[in-house]
Amino acid sequence: MKEAKLICLQSGKEYPADMPLWCSEEGSVLDLHFSPRFPLERIGKRPKTLWRYWEALPIEHPSSVVSLSEGATPMHDIELEGKALKVKIEYMNPTGSFKDRGTAVLVSKLKEWGVRRVVEDSSGNAGASLAAYCAKAGIACDIFVPADTSPAKITQIKLYGAKVHLVKGTRDEVAQAAYSFAQQYHYASHVWHPFFFQGTKTFAYEVCEQLHWQAPDTVVVPAGNGSLLIGCYLGFRELKQAGIISKMPKLIGVQAKNCAPLYEAFVRGEAFIQPRPAKKTLAEGMSVNNPLRGTQMLQYVELSKGKFIAVEETEIVEMVKILARKGYFVEPTCAAVIAGARRYLLQEAQEGETVISVLTSTGLKAVDAIQKIIH
């Protein structure tokens, strides 16, 4: 049996991991404490999906696994203004974004718990991912999204059979609407739910395996709600604790300047976020003015000796076009991350430094928005 426990981040109270919880009794955020194992020889012989890391994932029974063959995404070398960058092509996951990593593990746990109906809020990609995996698992699904979400994402969610709730207002107001609805049904939130991060942490595993079980120097990821940033920290930390890698990479979190609460808190040297009015940004996937796990994200970036970068809208538009000329059609949120990576490479990277970033999601999800910025 894989021993795991849920811990309330506010009170420290512990709960058994076989309880179908997404928050503590006090309504606070939970983390999962779990001791992974990494039998490298066996891992290397298994099929190339994230489930090759079976001993590092908190699912008890193989029969519980809900999979669409997610993970094992390729890593490409690209050049930006003469600087080398390695990128994981995460839009090659089944629903077109990295969210499938977290969803696969989360929905497998929901199936193991016997959950029959779930609720989620999303800017689009997490909702599409959950809708797909719930369809595979036979779990009913309600998805709350902003009313101005890309039509392609809404269509994708609906076709998987989920019920879509369009909410007029900010991303935070969408989350509040879903939270209220979740008092009746299980909240399969990619922000609240501790099992989601147990899937996104496999991104870190794959990066190290693709580098022959070495850690990179720096990893540049999006910083909206933090599902990949937090997963990266957990994954690299677990590999270091297991003695497989010798160092923690620096984590660089990228935000859009128009909505950059983490960047602003980091620059001010504050441990807590002070939400301020945000402007509209092309990077809808990271437009989160008051991230639930913001303090945790600030802490993890600081512990990794990393930083936050905020990019301008003009940089996002430019990077959509640059990546397309290199053969990569990505949505603006993804381009924002690579714009941040370029900024880091040009201003701070040292000679010979191994820098990893990520193409988080396909441009096919945001064709309408992209058409408006192409001149």
mmCIF file with all atom_site columns, N, CA and C in Angstrom, residues 68 90-100 103 122-136 141-143 145 149-166 284 331 360-368:
data_model
loop_
_atom_site.group_PDB
_atom_site.id
_atom_site.type_symbol
_atom_site.label_atom_id
_atom_site.label_alt_id
_atom_site.label_comp_id
_atom_site.label_asym_id
_atom_site.label_entity_id
_atom_site.label_seq_id
_atom_site.pdbx_PDB_ins_code
_atom_site.Cartn_x
_atom_site.Cartn_y
_atom_site.Cartn_z
_atom_site.occupancy
_atom_site.B_iso_or_equiv
_atom_site.pdbx_formal_charge
_atom_site.auth_seq_id
_atom_site.auth_comp_id
_atom_site.auth_asym_id
_atom_site.auth_atom_id
_atom_site.pdbx_PDB_model_num
ATOM 1   N N  . LEU A 1 68  ? -5.306  8.597  -21.246 1.00 0.00 ? 68  LEU A N  1
ATOM 2   C CA . LEU A 1 68  ? -5.393  8.796  -22.694 1.00 0.00 ? 68  LEU A CA 1
ATOM 3   C C  . LEU A 1 68  ? -3.974  8.847  -23.290 1.00 0.00 ? 68  LEU A C  1
ATOM 4   N N  . GLU A 1 90  ? 4.367   20.403 -24.634 1.00 0.00 ? 90  GLU A N  1
ATOM 5   C CA . GLU A 1 90  ? 3.262   19.893 -23.830 1.00 0.00 ? 90  GLU A CA 1
ATOM 6   C C  . GLU A 1 90  ? 1.920   19.935 -24.552 1.00 0.00 ? 90  GLU A C  1
ATOM 7   N N  . TYR A 1 91  ? 1.821   20.693 -25.642 1.00 0.00 ? 91  TYR A N  1
ATOM 8   C CA . TYR A 1 91  ? 0.542   20.675 -26.360 1.00 0.00 ? 91  TYR A CA 1
ATOM 9   C C  . TYR A 1 91  ? 0.329   19.358 -27.110 1.00 0.00 ? 91  TYR A C  1
ATOM 10  N N  . MET A 1 92  ? 1.311   18.462 -27.057 1.00 0.00 ? 92  MET A N  1
ATOM 11  C CA . MET A 1 92  ? 1.126   17.135 -27.649 1.00 0.00 ? 92  MET A CA 1
ATOM 12  C C  . MET A 1 92  ? 0.427   16.168 -26.701 1.00 0.00 ? 92  MET A C  1
ATOM 13  N N  . ASN A 1 93  ? 0.029   16.650 -25.529 1.00 0.00 ? 93  ASN A N  1
ATOM 14  C CA . ASN A 1 93  ? -0.829  15.852 -24.658 1.00 0.00 ? 93  ASN A CA 1
ATOM 15  C C  . ASN A 1 93  ? -2.214  15.723 -25.286 1.00 0.00 ? 93  ASN A C  1
ATOM 16  N N  . PRO A 1 94  ? -3.019  14.741 -24.857 1.00 0.00 ? 94  PRO A N  1
ATOM 17  C CA . PRO A 1 94  ? -4.257  14.384 -25.567 1.00 0.00 ? 94  PRO A CA 1
ATOM 18  C C  . PRO A 1 94  ? -5.244  15.515 -25.824 1.00 0.00 ? 94  PRO A C  1
ATOM 19  N N  . THR A 1 95  ? -5.440  16.425 -24.867 1.00 0.00 ? 95  THR A N  1
ATOM 20  C CA . THR A 1 95  ? -6.411  17.500 -25.106 1.00 0.00 ? 95  THR A CA 1
ATOM 21  C C  . THR A 1 95  ? -5.745  18.801 -25.516 1.00 0.00 ? 95  THR A C  1
ATOM 22  N N  . GLY A 1 96  ? -4.430  18.766 -25.764 1.00 0.00 ? 96  GLY A N  1
ATOM 23  C CA . GLY A 1 96  ? -3.742  19.930 -26.292 1.00 0.00 ? 96  GLY A CA 1
ATOM 24  C C  . GLY A 1 96  ? -3.091  20.838 -25.278 1.00 0.00 ? 96  GLY A C  1
ATOM 25  N N  . SER A 1 97  ? -2.950  20.388 -24.008 1.00 0.00 ? 97  SER A N  1
ATOM 26  C CA . SER A 1 97  ? -2.258  21.203 -23.014 1.00 0.00 ? 97  SER A CA 1
ATOM 27  C C  . SER A 1 97  ? -1.640  20.331 -21.927 1.00 0.00 ? 97  SER A C  1
ATOM 28  N N  . PHE A 1 98  ? -0.735  20.948 -21.145 1.00 0.00 ? 98  PHE A N  1
ATOM 29  C CA . PHE A 1 98  ? -0.059  20.222 -20.064 1.00 0.00 ? 98  PHE A CA 1
ATOM 30  C C  . PHE A 1 98  ? -1.019  19.807 -18.953 1.00 0.00 ? 98  PHE A C  1
ATOM 31  N N  . LYS A 1 99  ? -2.217  20.401 -18.924 1.00 0.00 ? 99  LYS A N  1
ATOM 32  C CA . LYS A 1 99  ? -3.165  20.105 -17.851 1.00 0.00 ? 99  LYS A CA 1
ATOM 33  C C  . LYS A 1 99  ? -3.522  18.618 -17.784 1.00 0.00 ? 99  LYS A C  1
ATOM 34  N N  . ASP A 1 100 ? -3.343  17.904 -18.890 1.00 0.00 ? 100 ASP A N  1
ATOM 35  C CA . ASP A 1 100 ? -3.684  16.479 -18.898 1.00 0.00 ? 100 ASP A CA 1
ATOM 36  C C  . ASP A 1 100 ? -2.861  15.684 -17.883 1.00 0.00 ? 100 ASP A C  1
ATOM 37  N N  . THR A 1 103 ? -4.765  16.169 -14.618 1.00 0.00 ? 103 THR A N  1
ATOM 38  C CA . THR A 1 103 ? -6.108  15.605 -14.713 1.00 0.00 ? 103 THR A CA 1
ATOM 39  C C  . THR A 1 103 ? -6.081  14.079 -14.692 1.00 0.00 ? 103 THR A C  1
ATOM 40  N N  . SER A 1 122 ? -12.302 27.119 -14.801 1.00 0.00 ? 122 SER A N  1
ATOM 41  C CA . SER A 1 122 ? -11.139 27.095 -15.673 1.00 0.00 ? 122 SER A CA 1
ATOM 42  C C  . SER A 1 122 ? -11.184 28.272 -16.636 1.00 0.00 ? 122 SER A C  1
ATOM 43  N N  . SER A 1 123 ? -10.015 28.659 -17.136 1.00 0.00 ? 123 SER A N  1
ATOM 44  C CA . SER A 1 123 ? -9.973  29.619 -18.240 1.00 0.00 ? 123 SER A CA 1
ATOM 45  C C  . SER A 1 123 ? -10.120 28.890 -19.570 1.00 0.00 ? 123 SER A C  1
ATOM 46  N N  . GLY A 1 124 ? -10.233 27.566 -19.508 1.00 0.00 ? 124 GLY A N  1
ATOM 47  C CA . GLY A 1 124 ? -10.477 26.778 -20.716 1.00 0.00 ? 124 GLY A CA 1
ATOM 48  C C  . GLY A 1 124 ? -9.742  25.453 -20.774 1.00 0.00 ? 124 GLY A C  1
ATOM 49  N N  . ASN A 1 125 ? -8.422  25.471 -20.646 1.00 0.00 ? 125 ASN A N  1
ATOM 50  C CA . ASN A 1 125 ? -7.643  24.255 -20.844 1.00 0.00 ? 125 ASN A CA 1
ATOM 51  C C  . ASN A 1 125 ? -7.870  23.208 -19.762 1.00 0.00 ? 125 ASN A C  1
ATOM 52  N N  . ALA A 1 126 ? -7.895  23.628 -18.500 1.00 0.00 ? 126 ALA A N  1
ATOM 53  C CA . ALA A 1 126 ? -8.131  22.668 -17.419 1.00 0.00 ? 126 ALA A CA 1
ATOM 54  C C  . ALA A 1 126 ? -9.535  22.091 -17.523 1.00 0.00 ? 126 ALA A C  1
ATOM 55  N N  . GLY A 1 127 ? -10.486 22.938 -17.912 1.00 0.00 ? 127 GLY A N  1
ATOM 56  C CA . GLY A 1 127 ? -11.852 22.466 -18.072 1.00 0.00 ? 127 GLY A CA 1
ATOM 57  C C  . GLY A 1 127 ? -11.980 21.448 -19.191 1.00 0.00 ? 127 GLY A C  1
ATOM 58  N N  . ALA A 1 128 ? -11.331 21.724 -20.311 1.00 0.00 ? 128 ALA A N  1
ATOM 59  C CA . ALA A 1 128 ? -11.357 20.776 -21.427 1.00 0.00 ? 128 ALA A CA 1
ATOM 60  C C  . ALA A 1 128 ? -10.712 19.457 -21.025 1.00 0.00 ? 128 ALA A C  1
ATOM 61  N N  . SER A 1 129 ? -9.615  19.544 -20.305 1.00 0.00 ? 129 SER A N  1
ATOM 62  C CA . SER A 1 129 ? -8.919  18.340 -19.872 1.00 0.00 ? 129 SER A CA 1
ATOM 63  C C  . SER A 1 129 ? -9.784  17.513 -18.928 1.00 0.00 ? 129 SER A C  1
ATOM 64  N N  . LEU A 1 130 ? -10.371 18.163 -17.936 1.00 0.00 ? 130 LEU A N  1
ATOM 65  C CA . LEU A 1 130 ? -11.206 17.429 -16.986 1.00 0.00 ? 130 LEU A CA 1
ATOM 66  C C  . LEU A 1 130 ? -12.417 16.821 -17.683 1.00 0.00 ? 130 LEU A C  1
ATOM 67  N N  . ALA A 1 131 ? -13.022 17.568 -18.605 1.00 0.00 ? 131 ALA A N  1
ATOM 68  C CA . ALA A 1 131 ? -14.179 17.057 -19.329 1.00 0.00 ? 131 ALA A CA 1
ATOM 69  C C  . ALA A 1 131 ? -13.824 15.789 -20.106 1.00 0.00 ? 131 ALA A C  1
ATOM 70  N N  . ALA A 1 132 ? -12.650 15.771 -20.717 1.00 0.00 ? 132 ALA A N  1
ATOM 71  C CA . ALA A 1 132 ? -12.223 14.609 -21.497 1.00 0.00 ? 132 ALA A CA 1
ATOM 72  C C  . ALA A 1 132 ? -12.004 13.389 -20.608 1.00 0.00 ? 132 ALA A C  1
ATOM 73  N N  . TYR A 1 133 ? -11.284 13.581 -19.521 1.00 0.00 ? 133 TYR A N  1
ATOM 74  C CA . TYR A 1 133 ? -10.963 12.439 -18.658 1.00 0.00 ? 133 TYR A CA 1
ATOM 75  C C  . TYR A 1 133 ? -12.186 11.955 -17.886 1.00 0.00 ? 133 TYR A C  1
ATOM 76  N N  . CYS A 1 134 ? -13.092 12.872 -17.542 1.00 0.00 ? 134 CYS A N  1
ATOM 77  C CA . CYS A 1 134 ? -14.343 12.437 -16.921 1.00 0.00 ? 134 CYS A CA 1
ATOM 78  C C  . CYS A 1 134 ? -15.192 11.646 -17.915 1.00 0.00 ? 134 CYS A C  1
ATOM 79  N N  . ALA A 1 135 ? -15.165 12.060 -19.177 1.00 0.00 ? 135 ALA A N  1
ATOM 80  C CA . ALA A 1 135 ? -15.875 11.286 -20.205 1.00 0.00 ? 135 ALA A CA 1
ATOM 81  C C  . ALA A 1 135 ? -15.320 9.863  -20.273 1.00 0.00 ? 135 ALA A C  1
ATOM 82  N N  . LYS A 1 136 ? -14.003 9.755  -20.235 1.00 0.00 ? 136 LYS A N  1
ATOM 83  C CA . LYS A 1 136 ? -13.344 8.443  -20.265 1.00 0.00 ? 136 LYS A CA 1
ATOM 84  C C  . LYS A 1 136 ? -13.724 7.604  -19.041 1.00 0.00 ? 136 LYS A C  1
ATOM 85  N N  . CYS A 1 141 ? -19.792 15.906 -15.162 1.00 0.00 ? 141 CYS A N  1
ATOM 86  C CA . CYS A 1 141 ? -18.849 17.019 -15.035 1.00 0.00 ? 141 CYS A CA 1
ATOM 87  C C  . CYS A 1 141 ? -19.518 18.360 -15.353 1.00 0.00 ? 141 CYS A C  1
ATOM 88  N N  . ASP A 1 142 ? -19.355 19.330 -14.446 1.00 0.00 ? 142 ASP A N  1
ATOM 89  C CA . ASP A 1 142 ? -19.810 20.706 -14.666 1.00 0.00 ? 142 ASP A CA 1
ATOM 90  C C  . ASP A 1 142 ? -18.582 21.609 -14.701 1.00 0.00 ? 142 ASP A C  1
ATOM 91  N N  . ILE A 1 143 ? -18.455 22.420 -15.753 1.00 0.00 ? 143 ILE A N  1
ATOM 92  C CA . ILE A 1 143 ? -17.300 23.300 -15.910 1.00 0.00 ? 143 ILE A CA 1
ATOM 93  C C  . ILE A 1 143 ? -17.752 24.753 -15.964 1.00 0.00 ? 143 ILE A C  1
ATOM 94  N N  . VAL A 1 145 ? -16.620 28.583 -16.755 1.00 0.00 ? 145 VAL A N  1
ATOM 95  C CA . VAL A 1 145 ? -15.589 29.312 -17.488 1.00 0.00 ? 145 VAL A CA 1
ATOM 96  C C  . VAL A 1 145 ? -16.012 30.766 -17.659 1.00 0.00 ? 145 VAL A C  1
ATOM 97  N N  . THR A 1 149 ? -14.280 33.296 -22.743 1.00 0.00 ? 149 THR A N  1
ATOM 98  C CA . THR A 1 149 ? -13.328 32.226 -23.049 1.00 0.00 ? 149 THR A CA 1
ATOM 99  C C  . THR A 1 149 ? -13.325 31.934 -24.555 1.00 0.00 ? 149 THR A C  1
ATOM 100 N N  . SER A 1 150 ? -12.177 31.546 -25.073 1.00 0.00 ? 150 SER A N  1
ATOM 101 C CA . SER A 1 150 ? -12.065 31.221 -26.499 1.00 0.00 ? 150 SER A CA 1
ATOM 102 C C  . SER A 1 150 ? -13.155 30.236 -26.912 1.00 0.00 ? 150 SER A C  1
ATOM 103 N N  . PRO A 1 151 ? -13.885 30.539 -27.980 1.00 0.00 ? 151 PRO A N  1
ATOM 104 C CA . PRO A 1 151 ? -14.956 29.640 -28.439 1.00 0.00 ? 151 PRO A CA 1
ATOM 105 C C  . PRO A 1 151 ? -14.490 28.211 -28.677 1.00 0.00 ? 151 PRO A C  1
ATOM 106 N N  . ALA A 1 152 ? -13.272 28.054 -29.175 1.00 0.00 ? 152 ALA A N  1
ATOM 107 C CA . ALA A 1 152 ? -12.764 26.701 -29.442 1.00 0.00 ? 152 ALA A CA 1
ATOM 108 C C  . ALA A 1 152 ? -12.680 25.882 -28.157 1.00 0.00 ? 152 ALA A C  1
ATOM 109 N N  . LYS A 1 153 ? -12.289 26.509 -27.066 1.00 0.00 ? 153 LYS A N  1
ATOM 110 C CA . LYS A 1 153 ? -12.196 25.788 -25.793 1.00 0.00 ? 153 LYS A CA 1
ATOM 111 C C  . LYS A 1 153 ? -13.579 25.404 -25.281 1.00 0.00 ? 153 LYS A C  1
ATOM 112 N N  . ILE A 1 154 ? -14.536 26.326 -25.411 1.00 0.00 ? 154 ILE A N  1
ATOM 113 C CA . ILE A 1 154 ? -15.906 26.030 -24.974 1.00 0.00 ? 154 ILE A CA 1
ATOM 114 C C  . ILE A 1 154 ? -16.478 24.868 -25.777 1.00 0.00 ? 154 ILE A C  1
ATOM 115 N N  . THR A 1 155 ? -16.248 24.903 -27.086 1.00 0.00 ? 155 THR A N  1
ATOM 116 C CA . THR A 1 155 ? -16.723 23.817 -27.953 1.00 0.00 ? 155 THR A CA 1
ATOM 117 C C  . THR A 1 155 ? -16.102 22.492 -27.548 1.00 0.00 ? 155 THR A C  1
ATOM 118 N N  . GLN A 1 156 ? -14.808 22.505 -27.277 1.00 0.00 ? 156 GLN A N  1
ATOM 119 C CA . GLN A 1 156 ? -14.112 21.286 -26.876 1.00 0.00 ? 156 GLN A CA 1
ATOM 120 C C  . GLN A 1 156 ? -14.726 20.713 -25.595 1.00 0.00 ? 156 GLN A C  1
ATOM 121 N N  . ILE A 1 157 ? -14.954 21.568 -24.611 1.00 0.00 ? 157 ILE A N  1
ATOM 122 C CA . ILE A 1 157 ? -15.526 21.111 -23.339 1.00 0.00 ? 157 ILE A CA 1
ATOM 123 C C  . ILE A 1 157 ? -16.915 20.503 -23.566 1.00 0.00 ? 157 ILE A C  1
ATOM 124 N N  . LYS A 1 158 ? -17.756 21.190 -24.351 1.00 0.00 ? 158 LYS A N  1
ATOM 125 C CA . LYS A 1 158 ? -19.117 20.713 -24.592 1.00 0.00 ? 158 LYS A CA 1
ATOM 126 C C  . LYS A 1 158 ? -19.132 19.362 -25.305 1.00 0.00 ? 158 LYS A C  1
ATOM 127 N N  . LEU A 1 159 ? -18.240 19.204 -26.279 1.00 0.00 ? 159 LEU A N  1
ATOM 128 C CA . LEU A 1 159 ? -18.230 17.956 -27.050 1.00 0.00 ? 159 LEU A CA 1
ATOM 129 C C  . LEU A 1 159 ? -17.857 16.749 -26.199 1.00 0.00 ? 159 LEU A C  1
ATOM 130 N N  . TYR A 1 160 ? -17.077 16.972 -25.156 1.00 0.00 ? 160 TYR A N  1
ATOM 131 C CA . TYR A 1 160 ? -16.749 15.868 -24.251 1.00 0.00 ? 160 TYR A CA 1
ATOM 132 C C  . TYR A 1 160 ? -17.944 15.473 -23.385 1.00 0.00 ? 160 TYR A C  1
ATOM 133 N N  . GLY A 1 161 ? -19.005 16.278 -23.421 1.00 0.00 ? 161 GLY A N  1
ATOM 134 C CA . GLY A 1 161 ? -20.215 15.930 -22.684 1.00 0.00 ? 161 GLY A CA 1
ATOM 135 C C  . GLY A 1 161 ? -20.394 16.651 -21.370 1.00 0.00 ? 161 GLY A C  1
ATOM 136 N N  . ALA A 1 162 ? -19.486 17.567 -21.050 1.00 0.00 ? 162 ALA A N  1
ATOM 137 C CA . ALA A 1 162 ? -19.611 18.318 -19.798 1.00 0.00 ? 162 ALA A CA 1
ATOM 138 C C  . ALA A 1 162 ? -20.654 19.429 -19.941 1.00 0.00 ? 162 ALA A C  1
ATOM 139 N N  . LYS A 1 163 ? -21.243 19.818 -18.820 1.00 0.00 ? 163 LYS A N  1
ATOM 140 C CA . LYS A 1 163 ? -22.155 20.944 -18.808 1.00 0.00 ? 163 LYS A CA 1
ATOM 141 C C  . LYS A 1 163 ? -21.344 22.210 -18.566 1.00 0.00 ? 163 LYS A C  1
ATOM 142 N N  . VAL A 1 164 ? -21.450 23.175 -19.482 1.00 0.00 ? 164 VAL A N  1
ATOM 143 C CA . VAL A 1 164 ? -20.659 24.402 -19.398 1.00 0.00 ? 164 VAL A CA 1
ATOM 144 C C  . VAL A 1 164 ? -21.491 25.523 -18.773 1.00 0.00 ? 164 VAL A C  1
ATOM 145 N N  . HIS A 1 165 ? -20.905 26.214 -17.792 1.00 0.00 ? 165 HIS A N  1
ATOM 146 C CA . HIS A 1 165 ? -21.532 27.366 -17.154 1.00 0.00 ? 165 HIS A CA 1
ATOM 147 C C  . HIS A 1 165 ? -20.702 28.596 -17.496 1.00 0.00 ? 165 HIS A C  1
ATOM 148 N N  . LEU A 1 166 ? -21.250 29.513 -18.282 1.00 0.00 ? 166 LEU A N  1
ATOM 149 C CA . LEU A 1 166 ? -20.543 30.740 -18.649 1.00 0.00 ? 166 LEU A CA 1
ATOM 150 C C  . LEU A 1 166 ? -20.800 31.810 -17.591 1.00 0.00 ? 166 LEU A C  1
ATOM 151 N N  . GLU A 1 284 ? -4.856  34.680 -21.520 1.00 0.00 ? 284 GLU A N  1
ATOM 152 C CA . GLU A 1 284 ? -6.018  34.416 -20.668 1.00 0.00 ? 284 GLU A CA 1
ATOM 153 C C  . GLU A 1 284 ? -5.763  33.281 -19.678 1.00 0.00 ? 284 GLU A C  1
ATOM 154 N N  . GLU A 1 331 ? -0.973  29.092 -28.341 1.00 0.00 ? 331 GLU A N  1
ATOM 155 C CA . GLU A 1 331 ? -1.867  30.160 -27.931 1.00 0.00 ? 331 GLU A CA 1
ATOM 156 C C  . GLU A 1 331 ? -1.074  31.230 -27.183 1.00 0.00 ? 331 GLU A C  1
ATOM 157 N N  . THR A 1 360 ? 3.001   25.224 -23.604 1.00 0.00 ? 360 THR A N  1
ATOM 158 C CA . THR A 1 360 ? 1.947   24.686 -22.748 1.00 0.00 ? 360 THR A CA 1
ATOM 159 C C  . THR A 1 360 ? 0.695   24.238 -23.491 1.00 0.00 ? 360 THR A C  1
ATOM 160 N N  . SER A 1 361 ? 0.349   24.934 -24.594 1.00 0.00 ? 361 SER A N  1
ATOM 161 C CA . SER A 1 361 ? -0.946  24.654 -25.211 1.00 0.00 ? 361 SER A CA 1
ATOM 162 C C  . SER A 1 361 ? -0.965  25.087 -26.672 1.00 0.00 ? 361 SER A C  1
ATOM 163 N N  . THR A 1 362 ? -1.746  24.377 -27.458 1.00 0.00 ? 362 THR A N  1
ATOM 164 C CA . THR A 1 362 ? -1.806  24.603 -28.896 1.00 0.00 ? 362 THR A CA 1
ATOM 165 C C  . THR A 1 362 ? -2.594  25.859 -29.262 1.00 0.00 ? 362 THR A C  1
ATOM 166 N N  . GLY A 1 363 ? -2.164  26.499 -30.344 1.00 0.00 ? 363 GLY A N  1
ATOM 167 C CA . GLY A 1 363 ? -2.867  27.664 -30.859 1.00 0.00 ? 363 GLY A CA 1
ATOM 168 C C  . GLY A 1 363 ? -4.233  27.345 -31.433 1.00 0.00 ? 363 GLY A C  1
ATOM 169 N N  . LEU A 1 364 ? -4.505  26.062 -31.694 1.00 0.00 ? 364 LEU A N  1
ATOM 170 C CA . LEU A 1 364 ? -5.812  25.668 -32.214 1.00 0.00 ? 364 LEU A CA 1
ATOM 171 C C  . LEU A 1 364 ? -6.922  25.992 -31.218 1.00 0.00 ? 364 LEU A C  1
ATOM 172 N N  . LYS A 1 365 ? -6.555  26.173 -29.954 1.00 0.00 ? 365 LYS A N  1
ATOM 173 C CA . LYS A 1 365 ? -7.539  26.507 -28.933 1.00 0.00 ? 365 LYS A CA 1
ATOM 174 C C  . LYS A 1 365 ? -7.887  27.997 -28.921 1.00 0.00 ? 365 LYS A C  1
ATOM 175 N N  . ALA A 1 366 ? -7.120  28.801 -29.631 1.00 0.00 ? 366 ALA A N  1
ATOM 176 C CA . ALA A 1 366 ? -7.306  30.249 -29.555 1.00 0.00 ? 366 ALA A CA 1
ATOM 177 C C  . ALA A 1 366 ? -7.184  30.906 -30.921 1.00 0.00 ? 366 ALA A C  1
ATOM 178 N N  . VAL A 1 367 ? -7.694  30.258 -31.941 1.00 0.00 ? 367 VAL A N  1
ATOM 179 C CA . VAL A 1 367 ? -7.561  30.771 -33.304 1.00 0.00 ? 367 VAL A CA 1
ATOM 180 C C  . VAL A 1 367 ? -8.203  32.148 -33.445 1.00 0.00 ? 367 VAL A C  1
ATOM 181 N N  . ASP A 1 368 ? -9.373  32.345 -32.833 1.00 0.00 ? 368 ASP A N  1
ATOM 182 C CA . ASP A 1 368 ? -10.057 33.645 -32.939 1.00 0.00 ? 368 ASP A CA 1
ATOM 183 C C  . ASP A 1 368 ? -9.183  34.766 -32.385 1.00 0.00 ? 368 ASP A C  1
#
